[in-house]
Amino acid sequence: MALAIRAPRFQPLPVSISASSTSCATSARPSSSAPAAAAICAAASPFTEATSSSRYRRDAWSYTAQDSSSSSSVAAAAAASGRRDDEIALQLPELRRLLEALRASRGKGLEGDGDGSGPGRVALVGTGPGDPDLLTLKAVRAIEAADLVLYDRLVSNEVLDLVGDGARLLYVGKTAGYHSRTQEEIHELLLSFAEAGANVVRLKGGDPLVFGRGGEEMDFLQQQGIRVEVIPGITSASGIAAELGIPLTHRGVATSVRFLTGHSRNGGTDPLFVAENAADPDTTLVVYMGLSTLPSLAPKLMKHGLPPNTPAVAVERGTTPQQRMVFATLNDLVDEVHSADLVSPTLIIIGKVVALSPFWVESPEQDALANENSYKTEAKR
């Protein structure tokens, strides 16, 4: 029975499927030139990249203690070359000035026994996979009421547009090879501004407690006596699967779902050590941050028993206007992802449920195999 679903908001480009493999690389929006469209999608990120001009427009306040225009240029150059310490040094004077102003305001509240006498609070807010329409009402209210917003790379530009005019924004994003702030520095920023009385919002892509290190921030702040509220977001697995019409579990097809991370902490356990246990044909696997480890993960899954013809999809920048996706069987997925030149963030879904998507197209060989299996099943009845 066909699965009736709503088509993705960003309609993919129809492409032909080769007879030798079940795969398709689709562009977010129709274009006369697929390679050109792919290049444009790779260049125009819906998120805040470390050196993007939108980042420095939002964070301009943090450079106003000096000549903001020249300081922003110097900071961008520092980010581009990986000199994070130089960039932080440019921001420190204005960060200190803001802290002093908040502390002074809190001090006046203490003297007058007013409402502003207590410490501030921190809200860890999940913003979903990128589409601002997937934000919860509670998240929107928290964003609009913030005094200071510390935001990650994978918070979409459209979500950041919801921040109030009077709030300060500070980028604390991380990408491969460049961390604008270490996790410990983020902890200290959250603590310092909350202690000074600010209403701090920590914006994270997806859900803050699913591979978002929100648990670490919550634990650190609570140990320091700071009130922490966690506002959940739609995790990328749920949001992107729904966008493509893929049920993560489905009666008779997948009885469970498992989330994996393609990254481990420095010196930590290999994130692929779960491959043996994860190779269950009745389980849907969702791999976060798995582009770099996919070439190692796919062979391990097949070695431990996952059929090579298991349907899979890799989705770049899911739910955003720049969404691109590659459907393929597991044995072809690595090559097809490489050919499509997908970039981070890319979510990978592996399992039989992928074939329930209306964008999954069977190859002639698989059609023949499915018919043969159907005949065998009928013959046994």
mmCIF file of C-alpha atoms in Angstrom:
data_model
loop_
_atom_site.group_PDB
_atom_site.id
_atom_site.type_symbol
_atom_site.label_atom_id
_atom_site.label_comp_id
_atom_site.label_asym_id
_atom_site.label_seq_id
_atom_site.Cartn_x
_atom_site.Cartn_y
_atom_site.Cartn_z
ATOM 1 C CA MET A 1 0.000 0.000 0.000
ATOM 2 C CA ALA A 2 1.371 3.386 -0.962
ATOM 3 C CA LEU A 3 2.225 5.754 1.863
ATOM 4 C CA ALA A 4 0.229 8.981 1.615
ATOM 5 C CA ILE A 5 2.319 11.910 2.807
ATOM 6 C CA ARG A 6 2.873 15.590 2.231
ATOM 7 C CA ALA A 7 5.599 16.241 -0.344
ATOM 8 C CA PRO A 8 8.703 18.102 0.912
ATOM 9 C CA ARG A 9 8.322 21.864 0.877
ATOM 10 C CA PHE A 10 11.484 22.089 -1.197
ATOM 11 C CA GLN A 11 10.592 19.891 -4.142
ATOM 12 C CA PRO A 12 13.554 17.865 -5.430
ATOM 13 C CA LEU A 13 14.538 17.747 -9.064
ATOM 14 C CA PRO A 14 13.443 14.550 -10.881
ATOM 15 C CA VAL A 15 16.413 12.567 -12.185
ATOM 16 C CA SER A 16 16.885 9.309 -14.017
ATOM 17 C CA ILE A 17 17.958 6.192 -12.138
ATOM 18 C CA SER A 18 20.647 4.023 -13.623
ATOM 19 C CA ALA A 19 19.965 0.325 -14.081
ATOM 20 C CA SER A 20 23.133 -0.648 -12.278
ATOM 21 C CA SER A 21 22.341 1.017 -8.958
ATOM 22 C CA THR A 22 19.496 2.550 -7.054
ATOM 23 C CA SER A 23 20.617 6.121 -6.505
ATOM 24 C CA CYS A 24 19.602 9.676 -7.153
ATOM 25 C CA ALA A 25 21.150 13.019 -6.349
ATOM 26 C CA THR A 26 18.486 15.698 -6.195
ATOM 27 C CA SER A 27 18.692 19.453 -6.056
ATOM 28 C CA ALA A 28 16.613 21.510 -3.657
ATOM 29 C CA ARG A 29 15.048 23.502 -6.466
ATOM 30 C CA PRO A 30 14.679 22.910 -10.209
ATOM 31 C CA SER A 31 17.553 24.096 -12.364
ATOM 32 C CA SER A 32 18.631 23.701 -15.957
ATOM 33 C CA SER A 33 22.124 22.776 -14.825
ATOM 34 C CA ALA A 34 22.347 20.197 -12.042
ATOM 35 C CA PRO A 35 26.123 20.566 -11.432
ATOM 36 C CA ALA A 36 25.814 24.353 -11.290
ATOM 37 C CA ALA A 37 22.882 24.078 -8.903
ATOM 38 C CA ALA A 38 24.879 21.754 -6.668
ATOM 39 C CA ALA A 39 27.763 24.224 -6.573
ATOM 40 C CA ILE A 40 25.424 27.067 -5.697
ATOM 41 C CA CYS A 41 23.818 25.007 -2.921
ATOM 42 C CA ALA A 42 27.232 24.195 -1.470
ATOM 43 C CA ALA A 43 28.216 27.860 -1.432
ATOM 44 C CA ALA A 44 25.007 29.451 -0.095
ATOM 45 C CA SER A 45 24.594 28.134 3.424
ATOM 46 C CA PRO A 46 21.369 28.747 5.359
ATOM 47 C CA PHE A 47 23.422 28.577 8.538
ATOM 48 C CA THR A 48 26.025 30.850 10.111
ATOM 49 C CA GLU A 49 29.458 29.957 8.788
ATOM 50 C CA ALA A 50 32.495 31.160 10.729
ATOM 51 C CA THR A 51 33.479 33.790 8.163
ATOM 52 C CA SER A 52 30.032 34.781 6.876
ATOM 53 C CA SER A 53 29.151 38.451 6.638
ATOM 54 C CA SER A 54 25.847 37.830 8.440
ATOM 55 C CA ARG A 55 27.752 36.641 11.484
ATOM 56 C CA TYR A 56 29.766 39.852 11.727
ATOM 57 C CA ARG A 57 26.684 41.998 11.211
ATOM 58 C CA ARG A 58 24.995 40.274 14.137
ATOM 59 C CA ASP A 59 28.075 40.358 16.347
ATOM 60 C CA ALA A 60 29.111 43.936 15.419
ATOM 61 C CA TRP A 61 28.275 45.178 18.926
ATOM 62 C CA SER A 62 31.102 43.059 20.357
ATOM 63 C CA TYR A 63 33.680 45.072 18.380
ATOM 64 C CA THR A 64 32.396 48.577 19.136
ATOM 65 C CA ALA A 65 34.955 49.172 21.871
ATOM 66 C CA GLN A 66 37.343 49.669 18.953
ATOM 67 C CA ASP A 67 36.826 50.721 15.351
ATOM 68 C CA SER A 68 34.043 48.252 14.582
ATOM 69 C CA SER A 69 34.497 48.214 10.824
ATOM 70 C CA SER A 70 38.212 47.473 10.888
ATOM 71 C CA SER A 71 37.863 45.129 13.870
ATOM 72 C CA SER A 72 35.250 43.053 12.099
ATOM 73 C CA SER A 73 37.556 42.705 9.097
ATOM 74 C CA VAL A 74 40.447 41.659 11.311
ATOM 75 C CA ALA A 75 38.190 39.184 13.129
ATOM 76 C CA ALA A 76 37.001 37.674 9.845
ATOM 77 C CA ALA A 77 40.600 37.273 8.719
ATOM 78 C CA ALA A 78 41.468 35.647 12.043
ATOM 79 C CA ALA A 79 38.574 33.197 11.698
ATOM 80 C CA ALA A 80 39.520 32.391 8.104
ATOM 81 C CA SER A 81 43.066 31.556 9.149
ATOM 82 C CA GLY A 82 42.037 29.694 12.301
ATOM 83 C CA ARG A 83 43.461 32.271 14.745
ATOM 84 C CA ARG A 84 40.624 32.037 17.276
ATOM 85 C CA ASP A 85 42.628 33.674 20.092
ATOM 86 C CA ASP A 86 43.041 36.852 18.034
ATOM 87 C CA GLU A 87 39.317 36.991 17.367
ATOM 88 C CA ILE A 88 38.425 36.490 21.033
ATOM 89 C CA ALA A 89 40.855 39.221 22.056
ATOM 90 C CA LEU A 90 39.033 41.702 19.826
ATOM 91 C CA GLN A 91 35.739 40.941 21.542
ATOM 92 C CA LEU A 92 36.889 40.896 25.156
ATOM 93 C CA PRO A 93 36.681 44.671 25.855
ATOM 94 C CA GLU A 94 33.036 44.954 24.844
ATOM 95 C CA LEU A 95 32.100 41.690 26.557
ATOM 96 C CA ARG A 96 33.601 43.018 29.786
ATOM 97 C CA ARG A 97 31.783 46.324 29.342
ATOM 98 C CA LEU A 98 28.458 44.549 28.930
ATOM 99 C CA LEU A 99 29.104 42.409 31.994
ATOM 100 C CA GLU A 100 29.902 45.496 34.079
ATOM 101 C CA ALA A 101 26.700 47.192 32.939
ATOM 102 C CA LEU A 102 24.628 44.129 33.839
ATOM 103 C CA ARG A 103 26.288 43.833 37.241
ATOM 104 C CA ALA A 104 25.699 47.516 37.940
ATOM 105 C CA SER A 105 22.039 47.139 37.010
ATOM 106 C CA ARG A 106 21.729 44.121 39.259
ATOM 107 C CA GLY A 107 23.429 46.027 42.079
ATOM 108 C CA LYS A 108 20.822 48.783 41.868
ATOM 109 C CA GLY A 109 18.130 46.127 42.035
ATOM 110 C CA LEU A 110 19.664 44.704 45.199
ATOM 111 C CA GLU A 111 19.766 48.125 46.853
ATOM 112 C CA GLY A 112 16.133 48.817 45.994
ATOM 113 C CA ASP A 113 15.045 45.227 46.669
ATOM 114 C CA GLY A 114 13.512 45.289 43.193
ATOM 115 C CA ASP A 115 12.642 42.549 40.752
ATOM 116 C CA GLY A 116 16.021 42.639 39.063
ATOM 117 C CA SER A 117 18.015 41.644 42.181
ATOM 118 C CA GLY A 118 18.343 37.918 41.479
ATOM 119 C CA PRO A 119 20.682 36.119 39.134
ATOM 120 C CA GLY A 120 19.580 35.560 35.577
ATOM 121 C CA ARG A 121 18.710 32.270 33.995
ATOM 122 C CA VAL A 122 19.811 30.220 31.005
ATOM 123 C CA ALA A 123 17.464 28.614 28.502
ATOM 124 C CA LEU A 124 18.898 25.865 26.314
ATOM 125 C CA VAL A 125 16.726 26.149 23.219
ATOM 126 C CA GLY A 126 16.529 23.654 20.367
ATOM 127 C CA THR A 127 15.814 25.275 17.012
ATOM 128 C CA GLY A 128 15.215 22.165 14.911
ATOM 129 C CA PRO A 129 17.001 21.200 11.689
ATOM 130 C CA GLY A 130 16.710 24.610 9.997
ATOM 131 C CA ASP A 131 13.138 25.371 8.921
ATOM 132 C CA PRO A 132 11.901 28.181 11.243
ATOM 133 C CA ASP A 133 8.340 26.864 10.940
ATOM 134 C CA LEU A 134 9.445 23.861 13.018
ATOM 135 C CA LEU A 135 10.196 26.011 16.080
ATOM 136 C CA THR A 136 7.976 25.492 19.110
ATOM 137 C CA LEU A 137 5.972 28.426 20.475
ATOM 138 C CA LYS A 138 7.943 28.160 23.700
ATOM 139 C CA ALA A 139 11.212 28.491 21.792
ATOM 140 C CA VAL A 140 9.968 31.600 19.968
ATOM 141 C CA ARG A 141 8.934 33.239 23.253
ATOM 142 C CA ALA A 142 12.321 32.500 24.816
ATOM 143 C CA ILE A 143 14.190 33.879 21.791
ATOM 144 C CA GLU A 144 12.132 37.079 21.752
ATOM 145 C CA ALA A 145 12.669 37.656 25.510
ATOM 146 C CA ALA A 146 16.448 37.109 25.540
ATOM 147 C CA ASP A 147 19.017 39.673 26.678
ATOM 148 C CA LEU A 148 21.944 37.697 25.271
ATOM 149 C CA VAL A 149 21.867 34.924 22.671
ATOM 150 C CA LEU A 150 24.784 32.531 22.277
ATOM 151 C CA TYR A 151 24.205 30.688 19.019
ATOM 152 C CA ASP A 152 25.741 27.755 17.220
ATOM 153 C CA ARG A 153 26.660 27.358 13.573
ATOM 154 C CA LEU A 154 23.637 25.176 12.787
ATOM 155 C CA VAL A 155 21.037 27.694 13.882
ATOM 156 C CA SER A 156 19.500 28.956 10.655
ATOM 157 C CA ASN A 157 19.590 32.601 9.646
ATOM 158 C CA GLU A 158 15.793 32.712 9.572
ATOM 159 C CA VAL A 159 15.622 31.618 13.209
ATOM 160 C CA LEU A 160 18.153 34.268 14.237
ATOM 161 C CA ASP A 161 15.986 36.921 12.598
ATOM 162 C CA LEU A 162 13.491 36.320 15.437
ATOM 163 C CA VAL A 163 15.865 37.687 18.078
ATOM 164 C CA GLY A 164 14.634 40.967 19.561
ATOM 165 C CA ASP A 165 16.221 44.278 18.573
ATOM 166 C CA GLY A 166 17.486 44.918 22.106
ATOM 167 C CA ALA A 167 19.268 41.576 22.494
ATOM 168 C CA ARG A 168 22.951 40.918 21.939
ATOM 169 C CA LEU A 169 24.014 37.987 19.770
ATOM 170 C CA LEU A 170 27.315 36.175 20.088
ATOM 171 C CA TYR A 171 28.506 33.409 17.785
ATOM 172 C CA VAL A 172 30.022 30.401 19.549
ATOM 173 C CA GLY A 173 29.819 27.940 16.657
ATOM 174 C CA LYS A 174 32.153 25.103 15.852
ATOM 175 C CA THR A 175 33.138 23.536 12.582
ATOM 176 C CA ALA A 176 35.811 21.064 11.590
ATOM 177 C CA GLY A 177 39.165 22.704 12.181
ATOM 178 C CA TYR A 178 37.786 25.865 13.806
ATOM 179 C CA HIS A 179 36.061 26.286 17.160
ATOM 180 C CA SER A 180 35.193 29.929 17.801
ATOM 181 C CA ARG A 181 34.927 28.999 21.493
ATOM 182 C CA THR A 182 35.886 25.852 23.363
ATOM 183 C CA GLN A 183 33.146 24.121 25.311
ATOM 184 C CA GLU A 184 34.738 25.294 28.555
ATOM 185 C CA GLU A 185 34.725 28.906 27.317
ATOM 186 C CA ILE A 186 31.050 28.584 26.402
ATOM 187 C CA HIS A 187 30.348 27.349 29.934
ATOM 188 C CA GLU A 188 32.091 30.373 31.413
ATOM 189 C CA LEU A 189 30.255 32.819 29.149
ATOM 190 C CA LEU A 190 26.894 31.333 30.111
ATOM 191 C CA LEU A 191 27.792 31.435 33.799
ATOM 192 C CA SER A 192 29.223 34.959 33.804
ATOM 193 C CA PHE A 193 26.255 36.570 32.091
ATOM 194 C CA ALA A 194 23.677 34.587 34.068
ATOM 195 C CA GLU A 195 25.372 35.567 37.339
ATOM 196 C CA ALA A 196 25.269 39.187 36.173
ATOM 197 C CA GLY A 197 21.479 38.954 35.899
ATOM 198 C CA ALA A 198 21.009 38.462 32.150
ATOM 199 C CA ASN A 199 18.320 36.351 30.560
ATOM 200 C CA VAL A 200 20.612 34.153 28.453
ATOM 201 C CA VAL A 201 19.414 31.967 25.607
ATOM 202 C CA ARG A 202 21.696 29.278 24.266
ATOM 203 C CA LEU A 203 20.516 28.415 20.750
ATOM 204 C CA LYS A 204 21.346 24.987 19.353
ATOM 205 C CA GLY A 205 20.378 23.296 16.108
ATOM 206 C CA GLY A 206 18.081 20.293 16.439
ATOM 207 C CA ASP A 207 17.411 19.290 20.042
ATOM 208 C CA PRO A 208 19.849 20.486 22.732
ATOM 209 C CA LEU A 209 19.970 17.061 24.394
ATOM 210 C CA VAL A 210 20.547 14.972 21.249
ATOM 211 C CA PHE A 211 24.244 15.148 20.304
ATOM 212 C CA GLY A 212 24.125 18.857 21.209
ATOM 213 C CA ARG A 213 26.208 18.856 24.439
ATOM 214 C CA GLY A 214 23.265 20.478 26.176
ATOM 215 C CA GLY A 215 23.547 17.990 29.017
ATOM 216 C CA GLU A 216 27.079 19.184 29.777
ATOM 217 C CA GLU A 217 26.031 22.828 29.841
ATOM 218 C CA MET A 218 23.002 22.071 31.993
ATOM 219 C CA ASP A 219 25.054 20.076 34.490
ATOM 220 C CA PHE A 220 27.773 22.743 34.737
ATOM 221 C CA LEU A 221 25.328 25.613 35.283
ATOM 222 C CA GLN A 222 23.173 23.769 37.805
ATOM 223 C CA GLN A 223 26.264 22.947 39.849
ATOM 224 C CA GLN A 224 26.919 26.710 39.976
ATOM 225 C CA GLY A 225 23.386 27.413 41.211
ATOM 226 C CA ILE A 226 22.051 28.828 37.918
ATOM 227 C CA ARG A 227 18.479 28.113 36.873
ATOM 228 C CA VAL A 228 18.405 26.222 33.584
ATOM 229 C CA GLU A 229 15.403 25.588 31.394
ATOM 230 C CA VAL A 230 15.600 23.151 28.501
ATOM 231 C CA ILE A 231 13.272 23.883 25.595
ATOM 232 C CA PRO A 232 13.307 20.871 23.266
ATOM 233 C CA GLY A 233 13.596 21.165 19.520
ATOM 234 C CA ILE A 234 12.727 18.800 16.706
ATOM 235 C CA THR A 235 15.842 16.711 16.286
ATOM 236 C CA SER A 236 17.180 16.422 12.745
ATOM 237 C CA ALA A 237 16.280 12.743 12.501
ATOM 238 C CA SER A 238 12.592 13.456 13.025
ATOM 239 C CA GLY A 239 12.401 16.703 11.065
ATOM 240 C CA ILE A 240 14.278 15.521 7.990
ATOM 241 C CA ALA A 241 12.653 12.079 7.913
ATOM 242 C CA ALA A 242 9.225 13.724 8.015
ATOM 243 C CA GLU A 243 10.248 16.122 5.243
ATOM 244 C CA LEU A 244 11.089 13.170 2.985
ATOM 245 C CA GLY A 245 8.117 11.028 3.998
ATOM 246 C CA ILE A 246 10.253 8.420 5.776
ATOM 247 C CA PRO A 247 8.676 6.853 8.889
ATOM 248 C CA LEU A 248 11.543 6.040 11.241
ATOM 249 C CA THR A 249 9.552 3.059 12.510
ATOM 250 C CA HIS A 250 6.866 1.246 10.533
ATOM 251 C CA ARG A 251 4.835 -1.805 11.431
ATOM 252 C CA GLY A 252 6.269 -4.871 9.732
ATOM 253 C CA VAL A 253 9.286 -2.944 8.404
ATOM 254 C CA ALA A 254 11.241 -1.382 11.277
ATOM 255 C CA THR A 255 10.625 -2.161 14.931
ATOM 256 C CA SER A 256 13.186 0.261 16.363
ATOM 257 C CA VAL A 257 15.322 3.274 15.527
ATOM 258 C CA ARG A 258 18.883 4.025 16.611
ATOM 259 C CA PHE A 259 20.729 7.346 16.565
ATOM 260 C CA LEU A 260 24.496 7.253 16.014
ATOM 261 C CA THR A 261 27.096 9.995 16.013
ATOM 262 C CA GLY A 262 29.859 10.060 13.443
ATOM 263 C CA HIS A 263 32.120 12.003 15.805
ATOM 264 C CA SER A 264 33.633 11.163 19.172
ATOM 265 C CA ARG A 265 35.397 13.405 21.646
ATOM 266 C CA ASN A 266 39.136 13.724 21.312
ATOM 267 C CA GLY A 267 40.695 10.533 22.575
ATOM 268 C CA GLY A 268 37.257 8.930 22.955
ATOM 269 C CA THR A 269 35.974 5.602 21.725
ATOM 270 C CA ASP A 270 35.700 5.103 17.991
ATOM 271 C CA PRO A 271 32.103 6.138 17.159
ATOM 272 C CA LEU A 272 31.889 3.182 14.786
ATOM 273 C CA PHE A 273 32.402 0.567 17.503
ATOM 274 C CA VAL A 274 28.606 0.052 17.524
ATOM 275 C CA ALA A 275 28.514 -1.171 13.919
ATOM 276 C CA GLU A 276 28.215 -4.855 14.877
ATOM 277 C CA ASN A 277 25.236 -4.290 17.160
ATOM 278 C CA ALA A 278 23.751 -1.690 14.815
ATOM 279 C CA ALA A 279 23.644 -4.021 11.801
ATOM 280 C CA ASP A 280 20.039 -5.087 12.363
ATOM 281 C CA PRO A 281 17.814 -5.180 9.252
ATOM 282 C CA ASP A 282 14.749 -4.413 11.395
ATOM 283 C CA THR A 283 16.299 -1.255 12.886
ATOM 284 C CA THR A 284 16.463 2.167 11.265
ATOM 285 C CA LEU A 285 19.876 3.798 11.688
ATOM 286 C CA VAL A 286 20.249 7.571 11.732
ATOM 287 C CA VAL A 287 23.805 8.888 11.639
ATOM 288 C CA TYR A 288 24.454 12.471 12.731
ATOM 289 C CA MET A 289 27.657 14.207 11.595
ATOM 290 C CA GLY A 290 28.586 11.100 9.637
ATOM 291 C CA LEU A 291 30.008 12.391 6.341
ATOM 292 C CA SER A 292 33.646 11.780 7.229
ATOM 293 C CA THR A 293 33.059 8.375 8.815
ATOM 294 C CA LEU A 294 30.557 7.005 6.277
ATOM 295 C CA PRO A 295 33.308 5.334 4.159
ATOM 296 C CA SER A 296 34.258 3.310 7.261
ATOM 297 C CA LEU A 297 30.755 2.773 8.635
ATOM 298 C CA ALA A 298 29.056 1.398 5.505
ATOM 299 C CA PRO A 299 31.495 -1.529 4.977
ATOM 300 C CA LYS A 300 31.347 -2.377 8.683
ATOM 301 C CA LEU A 301 27.557 -2.544 8.628
ATOM 302 C CA MET A 302 27.629 -4.833 5.605
ATOM 303 C CA LYS A 303 30.387 -6.970 7.121
ATOM 304 C CA HIS A 304 28.250 -7.480 10.231
ATOM 305 C CA GLY A 305 25.226 -8.579 8.252
ATOM 306 C CA LEU A 306 23.287 -5.581 6.934
ATOM 307 C CA PRO A 307 22.274 -6.414 3.330
ATOM 308 C CA PRO A 308 24.168 -4.400 0.688
ATOM 309 C CA ASN A 309 20.861 -3.483 -0.983
ATOM 310 C CA THR A 310 19.522 -1.816 2.176
ATOM 311 C CA PRO A 311 17.919 1.504 1.171
ATOM 312 C CA ALA A 312 19.656 4.648 2.448
ATOM 313 C CA VAL A 313 19.617 8.402 2.008
ATOM 314 C CA ALA A 314 22.044 11.215 2.804
ATOM 315 C CA VAL A 315 20.460 14.643 3.276
ATOM 316 C CA GLU A 316 22.450 17.854 3.227
ATOM 317 C CA ARG A 317 20.974 20.916 5.007
ATOM 318 C CA GLY A 318 17.652 19.210 5.473
ATOM 319 C CA THR A 319 14.389 21.232 5.668
ATOM 320 C CA THR A 320 16.098 24.382 4.341
ATOM 321 C CA PRO A 321 15.830 25.897 0.839
ATOM 322 C CA GLN A 322 19.339 24.520 0.173
ATOM 323 C CA GLN A 323 18.340 20.929 0.930
ATOM 324 C CA ARG A 324 19.995 18.283 -1.277
ATOM 325 C CA MET A 325 19.669 14.529 -0.979
ATOM 326 C CA VAL A 326 21.179 11.340 -2.339
ATOM 327 C CA PHE A 327 19.157 8.128 -2.303
ATOM 328 C CA ALA A 328 21.143 4.905 -2.801
ATOM 329 C CA THR A 329 21.517 1.351 -1.627
ATOM 330 C CA LEU A 330 24.024 0.913 1.182
ATOM 331 C CA ASN A 331 26.719 -0.590 -1.062
ATOM 332 C CA ASP A 332 26.510 2.424 -3.415
ATOM 333 C CA LEU A 333 25.935 5.163 -0.849
ATOM 334 C CA VAL A 334 29.575 6.153 -0.290
ATOM 335 C CA ASP A 335 30.300 6.589 -3.996
ATOM 336 C CA GLU A 336 27.050 8.461 -4.656
ATOM 337 C CA VAL A 337 27.606 10.850 -1.733
ATOM 338 C CA HIS A 338 31.128 11.500 -2.978
ATOM 339 C CA SER A 339 29.872 12.138 -6.522
ATOM 340 C CA ALA A 340 27.246 14.582 -5.272
ATOM 341 C CA ASP A 341 29.896 16.382 -3.180
ATOM 342 C CA LEU A 342 27.589 16.765 -0.181
ATOM 343 C CA VAL A 343 28.800 19.041 2.611
ATOM 344 C CA SER A 344 28.145 19.363 6.328
ATOM 345 C CA PRO A 345 25.630 19.190 7.883
ATOM 346 C CA THR A 346 24.475 15.938 6.315
ATOM 347 C CA LEU A 347 22.198 13.424 8.018
ATOM 348 C CA ILE A 348 22.264 9.776 6.935
ATOM 349 C CA ILE A 349 19.305 7.405 7.276
ATOM 350 C CA ILE A 350 19.827 3.682 6.633
ATOM 351 C CA GLY A 351 17.059 1.107 6.689
ATOM 352 C CA LYS A 352 14.164 -0.481 4.846
ATOM 353 C CA VAL A 353 11.873 2.422 5.767
ATOM 354 C CA VAL A 354 13.788 4.660 3.340
ATOM 355 C CA ALA A 355 12.116 2.788 0.487
ATOM 356 C CA LEU A 356 8.743 4.058 1.754
ATOM 357 C CA SER A 357 9.675 7.595 0.728
ATOM 358 C CA PRO A 358 7.962 8.757 -2.472
ATOM 359 C CA PHE A 359 11.398 9.863 -3.668
ATOM 360 C CA TRP A 360 12.858 6.368 -3.529
ATOM 361 C CA VAL A 361 12.973 4.854 -7.025
ATOM 362 C CA GLU A 362 13.638 1.160 -7.597
ATOM 363 C CA SER A 363 16.106 0.022 -10.259
ATOM 364 C CA PRO A 364 14.914 -2.565 -12.822
ATOM 365 C CA GLU A 365 16.959 -5.264 -11.080
ATOM 366 C CA GLN A 366 15.358 -4.547 -7.730
ATOM 367 C CA ASP A 367 11.900 -4.439 -9.305
ATOM 368 C CA ALA A 368 12.549 -7.911 -10.745
ATOM 369 C CA LEU A 369 13.847 -9.183 -7.397
ATOM 370 C CA ALA A 370 10.818 -7.773 -5.567
ATOM 371 C CA ASN A 371 8.478 -9.470 -8.034
ATOM 372 C CA GLU A 372 10.350 -12.764 -7.690
ATOM 373 C CA ASN A 373 10.095 -12.608 -3.886
ATOM 374 C CA SER A 374 6.412 -11.765 -4.173
ATOM 375 C CA TYR A 375 5.814 -14.822 -6.381
ATOM 376 C CA LYS A 376 7.665 -17.051 -3.901
ATOM 377 C CA THR A 377 5.574 -15.686 -1.024
ATOM 378 C CA GLU A 378 2.347 -16.281 -2.929
ATOM 379 C CA ALA A 379 3.436 -19.817 -3.828
ATOM 380 C CA LYS A 380 3.928 -20.691 -0.148
ATOM 381 C CA ARG A 381 0.372 -19.684 0.765
#
